């Protein structure tokens, strides 16, 4: 498949819009691709209303030109902005975000709308979308339609569609235009049959190392480092799951990890490219379900409940839909357009750059289960990683990756006590923390109390890094190792139950000794229940009211003394 229009680099979006005769630009702050996909859909929708749109990565354009948008008649800009981590913008929107904070440009005459992508299980729900909407208005921009707040915890796709359904009529009214009623027919791809082709020139999904023209620029999502896999082992002893520990060699990468990683953990990112999508499509039988909306939203119209149960709850991916609805027979070029780009995956780093400066370790659980329609669902990234065996026959297996900075880091002063809570693979960053504390101790620094709360199903099955943890405890690096085995007895024992048991000690560490709390793992249940346990401790031992307790931990968070690295 060949893209219809060749890519031309142009950093002025205004010039590009003028040259290509467009009047709507949809910028996306996207980390995992959803905001990017929404932006593409909005840009495409525009032609239904006789307008012409383009989606754009803010990192690739000079956003300080925003005030010039009014040079284009009947123009507007839309921002699809995802919020990440502790209310942060995505990497590709960081520069734009900084610009908004610092600028006093006059945006009078610039028409805009914002759709935010967030998740209610996180404290700073949609902070970036809210800020963008507020700031553009403060600078004098004209809000054409109200801010949309998508919640990924429930159904982000539905939130987006509902917003979009009201957004376009508002835009039409604003510009005094009417819908043409025609669906877009412009294709991004076209099917070309090549009869005579040199197979050596066919992309076979192997990434080749690019010659880097700048030694200073760090590796990033658009320019990943190809790291060699130097270790891959199963961590659990039994059970039918596969928990893995993988090691990558980053020698020669000059990765900033080595330069900046003082007391920091990092999040590692692995990813793929669009080109191998069909390969995965066949091999792994996977797909993001949201994209199917484009297909079947028209089919089922208002029957959202049916969509929820037949597609989402039954986890039917594109392949399953095509199998189960044989009358759906989309042309392959159209299908290609609907397939989302494979996205980068983030993992917490389980190693410390102090101890292993040239390697990075991660720990992850391989996703595999049977869906309601009796199909086997295999997580793409974890199954891909699982099969990355270390071979010594001279053929090196590599993985494209880069490292991004994370807020999740050890306290600046090694003497501060730390309380780490990480059940399951939530242990990963703490292995890095503990190794770093061991290193600090060896350097003669006075390390404060180092307390770990880990949880797993069975002592003899999935007690990850058991041997290492017990050795750290014996050596006095880990001053307390608490493990909750949830299924070794009749009733469940979870990390928060153990926290409650040690409430006096914990409250003293937090309230009087300046302890830092870290929570890593499942966001939806564990992180919330742990939070509640801390409220109860503050109420029971510290005699605070519930409101005071909530306030107390909110303050700890803003001071960076209660950090979470959680996922749902
Ligand atoms: P379970 O699967 O037996 O319910 C790592 O996944 C560990 O976290 C498992 O032992 C799991 O127990 C436990 N876990 C599940 N839900 C939890 C929750 N809400 N809070 C804390 N731990 C939880």
Short mmCIF file of C-alpha atoms and ligand atoms in Angstrom, two decimals, residues 241 422-425 454-458 462 484-487 492-497 522 524-530, ligand 1:
data_model
loop_
_atom_site.label_atom_id
_atom_site.label_comp_id
_atom_site.label_asym_id
_atom_site.label_seq_id
_atom_site.Cartn_x
_atom_site.Cartn_y
_atom_site.Cartn_z
CA UNK A 241 0.60 -17.61 33.76
CA UNK A 422 3.77 -2.97 44.60
CA UNK A 423 1.76 -6.17 44.28
CA UNK A 424 2.18 -8.31 41.16
CA UNK A 425 4.31 -6.79 38.42
CA UNK A 454 4.43 -6.97 47.91
CA UNK A 455 1.44 -9.16 47.09
CA UNK A 456 0.91 -12.26 44.98
CA UNK A 457 -1.36 -15.29 44.74
CA UNK A 458 0.74 -18.08 46.23
CA UNK A 462 4.41 -16.16 41.90
CA UNK A 484 0.43 -10.64 51.18
CA UNK A 485 -0.36 -14.06 49.70
CA UNK A 486 -3.90 -13.66 48.50
CA UNK A 487 -4.78 -17.28 47.75
CA UNK A 492 -8.03 -12.90 50.71
CA UNK A 493 -5.06 -11.13 52.19
CA UNK A 494 -3.99 -8.05 50.26
CA UNK A 495 -1.26 -5.46 50.75
CA UNK A 496 -3.70 -2.97 52.26
CA UNK A 497 -4.58 -5.46 55.00
CA UNK A 522 -3.32 -1.86 39.22
CA UNK A 524 -8.68 0.52 39.38
CA UNK A 525 -8.79 -1.52 42.56
CA UNK A 526 -5.47 -1.88 44.29
CA UNK A 527 -4.26 1.72 44.16
CA UNK A 528 -7.67 2.97 45.28
CA UNK A 529 -7.93 0.47 48.14
CA UNK A 530 -4.41 1.30 49.30
P1 LIG B 1 -6.11 -12.06 43.74
O1 LIG B 1 -5.78 -12.22 42.29
O2 LIG B 1 -5.98 -13.33 44.50
O3 LIG B 1 -7.43 -11.39 44.01
C1 LIG B 1 -1.15 -9.31 42.34
O4 LIG B 1 -2.03 -9.30 41.27
C2 LIG B 1 -1.88 -9.53 43.64
O5 LIG B 1 -2.78 -8.44 43.88
C3 LIG B 1 -2.71 -10.79 43.65
O6 LIG B 1 -2.38 -11.49 44.80
C4 LIG B 1 -4.14 -10.28 43.66
O7 LIG B 1 -5.01 -11.11 44.38
C5 LIG B 1 -3.95 -8.98 44.44
N1 LIG B 1 -5.12 -8.08 44.37
C6 LIG B 1 -6.26 -8.19 43.64
N2 LIG B 1 -7.10 -7.18 43.88
C7 LIG B 1 -6.49 -6.39 44.79
C8 LIG B 1 -6.86 -5.19 45.46
N3 LIG B 1 -8.04 -4.58 45.23
N4 LIG B 1 -6.00 -4.66 46.32
C9 LIG B 1 -4.80 -5.25 46.57
N5 LIG B 1 -4.40 -6.39 46.00
C10 LIG B 1 -5.23 -6.96 45.10
#
